[in-house]
Amino acid sequence: MTDNTWLGRWDDRYSNDEFAYGTQPNNYLKDRLQKLEPASILFPAEGEGRNAVFAAQLGWKVSAFDISSEGKNKALQLAESNNVTIDYQVGELQTLNFQEEQFDAIALIYAHFPADIKSAIHKMLDQYLRKGGYIIFEAFSKNHLKLVLKNEKVGGPKDIGSLFSIDEITSDFPNYEIIELIETEIELNEGVFHNGTGSVIRFVGKKK
């Protein structure tokens, strides 16, 4: 079940007029998605829709979900202003009606789930990706903790369990050809809540 404090945090963040992480797509997603032929793609924990809308502009058939109805409202507003459509559901993954091998790609962009469920979510998502499909992943690494404690404006979880390691990614997605899997420091400039130097894991995998 969703923790109401957790849900309230995201509803509160997304209820402002301003887009929390901006309206432009994440740089890593943008670079990687443009290398693939548009097909069907799922965006978990998609928030206000900046990445989903970008994919739709490229011609992808886009599905997205988040626990925040405020996030959905902003995402649909952004989609309408860009003359695209996205299928956006509100709820936890296990309550949604996605099908096995439904998607050609899944984009996990700063999809930080609570520590006790994050691996289970990854394994559930794997079932919805067809063989030959791609995972595109960027999120904060465990080494990010010292950076966010120095600069809160860079954003990201402040508990080590919600952050990622390369070992966790290889464990959660074992049946993938690894196209890229690195930990690196990057400069973030995404809206109000991602500003400064962050340590991230970047992963692109092709399902075997």
XYZ file of C-alpha atoms in Angstrom:
208
model
C 0.000 0.000 0.000
C 1.123 3.556 -0.672
C 2.333 5.445 2.383
C 0.072 8.523 2.604
C 3.030 10.687 3.647
C 4.867 9.569 0.511
C 1.846 10.271 -1.688
C 1.248 13.635 -0.011
C 4.832 14.655 -0.674
C 4.487 14.118 -4.414
C 0.999 15.599 -4.698
C 2.300 18.666 -2.872
C 5.348 18.947 -5.103
C 3.339 18.629 -8.315
C 0.443 20.894 -7.295
C 2.362 24.119 -7.991
C 1.996 25.924 -11.307
C 5.701 25.542 -11.965
C 6.973 22.185 -13.238
C 9.096 20.625 -10.478
C 11.683 19.165 -12.865
C 11.009 21.408 -15.841
C 9.285 20.613 -19.119
C 12.334 19.490 -21.106
C 13.279 15.804 -21.266
C 16.104 14.298 -19.274
C 19.322 14.529 -21.313
C 20.231 10.850 -21.065
C 16.741 9.730 -22.066
C 16.736 12.200 -24.956
C 20.046 10.926 -26.292
C 19.165 7.243 -25.937
C 15.568 7.385 -27.160
C 16.545 9.108 -30.388
C 18.727 6.086 -31.243
C 15.715 3.727 -31.230
C 12.855 3.228 -33.670
C 9.621 4.524 -32.096
C 7.370 1.745 -30.777
C 5.577 1.308 -27.427
C 7.163 2.614 -24.224
C 6.298 2.719 -20.525
C 7.344 5.477 -18.115
C 7.017 4.403 -14.452
C 6.906 7.101 -11.755
C 6.549 9.667 -14.539
C 5.520 12.656 -12.442
C 4.652 15.686 -14.554
C 5.252 14.008 -17.892
C 8.267 15.780 -19.408
C 9.862 12.549 -20.632
C 6.644 10.886 -21.742
C 5.639 13.946 -23.778
C 9.053 14.030 -25.443
C 8.715 10.364 -26.435
C 5.247 11.021 -27.858
C 6.676 13.886 -29.920
C 9.133 11.395 -31.431
C 6.259 9.133 -32.435
C 6.310 6.606 -29.593
C 3.079 5.071 -28.266
C 3.405 6.217 -24.660
C 2.058 4.734 -21.438
C 2.933 6.222 -18.056
C 1.949 5.898 -14.412
C 2.541 7.548 -11.063
C 0.928 7.497 -7.626
C 0.230 11.239 -7.867
C -2.959 12.496 -9.511
C -1.435 15.987 -9.402
C 1.433 14.660 -11.512
C -1.039 13.226 -14.020
C -2.895 16.544 -14.269
C 0.329 18.381 -15.102
C 1.418 15.666 -17.564
C -1.844 15.813 -19.499
C -1.633 19.612 -19.533
C 1.911 19.369 -20.956
C 0.838 16.791 -23.528
C -2.059 18.958 -24.683
C 0.156 22.018 -25.040
C 2.503 19.947 -27.229
C -0.329 18.420 -29.294
C 0.407 14.814 -28.324
C -1.468 12.149 -26.374
C -0.177 9.866 -23.641
C -1.953 7.114 -21.704
C -1.368 8.062 -18.069
C -2.680 5.973 -15.166
C -2.613 6.748 -11.451
C -1.830 3.946 -9.031
C 0.749 1.465 -7.872
C 2.179 -0.862 -10.488
C 0.579 -4.030 -9.149
C -2.893 -2.436 -9.434
C -2.528 -1.474 -13.110
C -3.481 -3.627 -16.074
C -0.263 -3.860 -18.053
C 0.317 -7.079 -19.976
C 3.319 -9.381 -20.254
C 5.619 -8.299 -23.093
C 3.405 -5.269 -23.835
C 6.240 -2.783 -24.285
C 9.228 -2.334 -26.579
C 10.987 -0.034 -24.100
C 10.734 0.998 -20.449
C 12.274 4.275 -19.286
C 13.166 4.540 -15.598
C 14.239 8.147 -15.133
C 14.740 9.044 -11.466
C 12.168 6.396 -10.571
C 13.189 6.103 -6.921
C 10.840 3.656 -5.269
C 10.996 2.962 -1.508
C 13.921 0.719 -0.590
C 11.813 -2.262 0.449
C 9.995 -2.545 -2.902
C 12.365 -1.144 -5.541
C 13.822 -4.502 -6.669
C 10.379 -6.108 -6.756
C 9.133 -3.240 -8.946
C 12.058 -3.717 -11.344
C 11.349 -7.442 -11.623
C 7.660 -6.791 -12.214
C 8.475 -4.254 -14.931
C 10.768 -6.769 -16.631
C 7.741 -8.996 -17.294
C 6.072 -6.197 -19.266
C 9.029 -5.797 -21.640
C 9.251 -7.982 -24.733
C 12.397 -9.893 -25.640
C 14.655 -7.565 -27.601
C 13.169 -4.561 -25.802
C 15.181 -1.918 -24.000
C 15.482 -0.530 -20.482
C 16.728 3.076 -20.309
C 17.651 3.999 -16.737
C 19.085 7.025 -14.981
C 18.815 7.544 -11.230
C 20.918 8.619 -8.292
C 23.642 6.270 -7.040
C 24.477 5.469 -3.435
C 27.443 7.852 -3.719
C 24.932 10.651 -4.331
C 24.101 10.737 -0.636
C 27.141 12.831 0.270
C 26.366 15.249 -2.589
C 22.724 15.840 -1.640
C 23.721 16.359 2.000
C 26.093 19.111 0.805
C 23.627 20.612 -1.705
C 19.933 19.928 -1.203
C 19.099 21.679 -4.481
C 20.442 18.723 -6.477
C 17.554 16.633 -5.143
C 17.245 12.905 -4.657
C 16.554 10.600 -1.706
C 18.451 11.057 1.540
C 18.248 7.411 2.556
C 20.886 5.087 1.147
C 18.381 2.278 0.577
C 16.440 4.251 -2.043
C 19.624 4.970 -4.008
C 21.124 2.556 -6.530
C 24.344 0.654 -7.137
C 25.662 -1.040 -10.259
C 25.411 -4.380 -8.436
C 21.711 -3.798 -7.734
C 21.012 -3.081 -11.402
C 22.816 -6.216 -12.601
C 20.929 -8.222 -9.966
C 17.516 -6.717 -10.810
C 17.978 -7.070 -14.598
C 20.049 -10.273 -15.013
C 18.683 -11.318 -18.411
C 19.917 -8.276 -20.348
C 22.662 -7.529 -22.790
C 24.385 -4.541 -21.187
C 24.803 -1.759 -23.739
C 25.904 0.722 -21.085
C 26.165 0.504 -17.307
C 28.175 3.214 -15.571
C 28.285 5.326 -12.440
C 29.209 8.934 -13.140
C 28.880 12.468 -11.819
C 26.803 14.867 -13.928
C 25.589 18.449 -13.730
C 21.829 18.620 -13.394
C 19.699 21.596 -14.375
C 16.145 20.247 -14.357
C 13.446 22.579 -13.077
C 13.374 23.565 -9.407
C 14.451 20.322 -7.749
C 17.431 18.941 -9.743
C 20.223 21.539 -9.717
C 23.911 20.862 -9.168
C 26.347 17.959 -9.220
C 24.787 14.525 -8.843
C 26.138 10.980 -8.856
C 24.040 8.726 -11.082
C 23.792 5.217 -12.451
C 23.151 5.100 -16.190
C 22.010 1.853 -17.745
C 20.798 0.744 -21.145
C 19.999 -2.938 -21.450
C 18.498 -5.090 -24.199
C 16.365 -7.966 -22.969
C 17.591 -11.396 -24.035
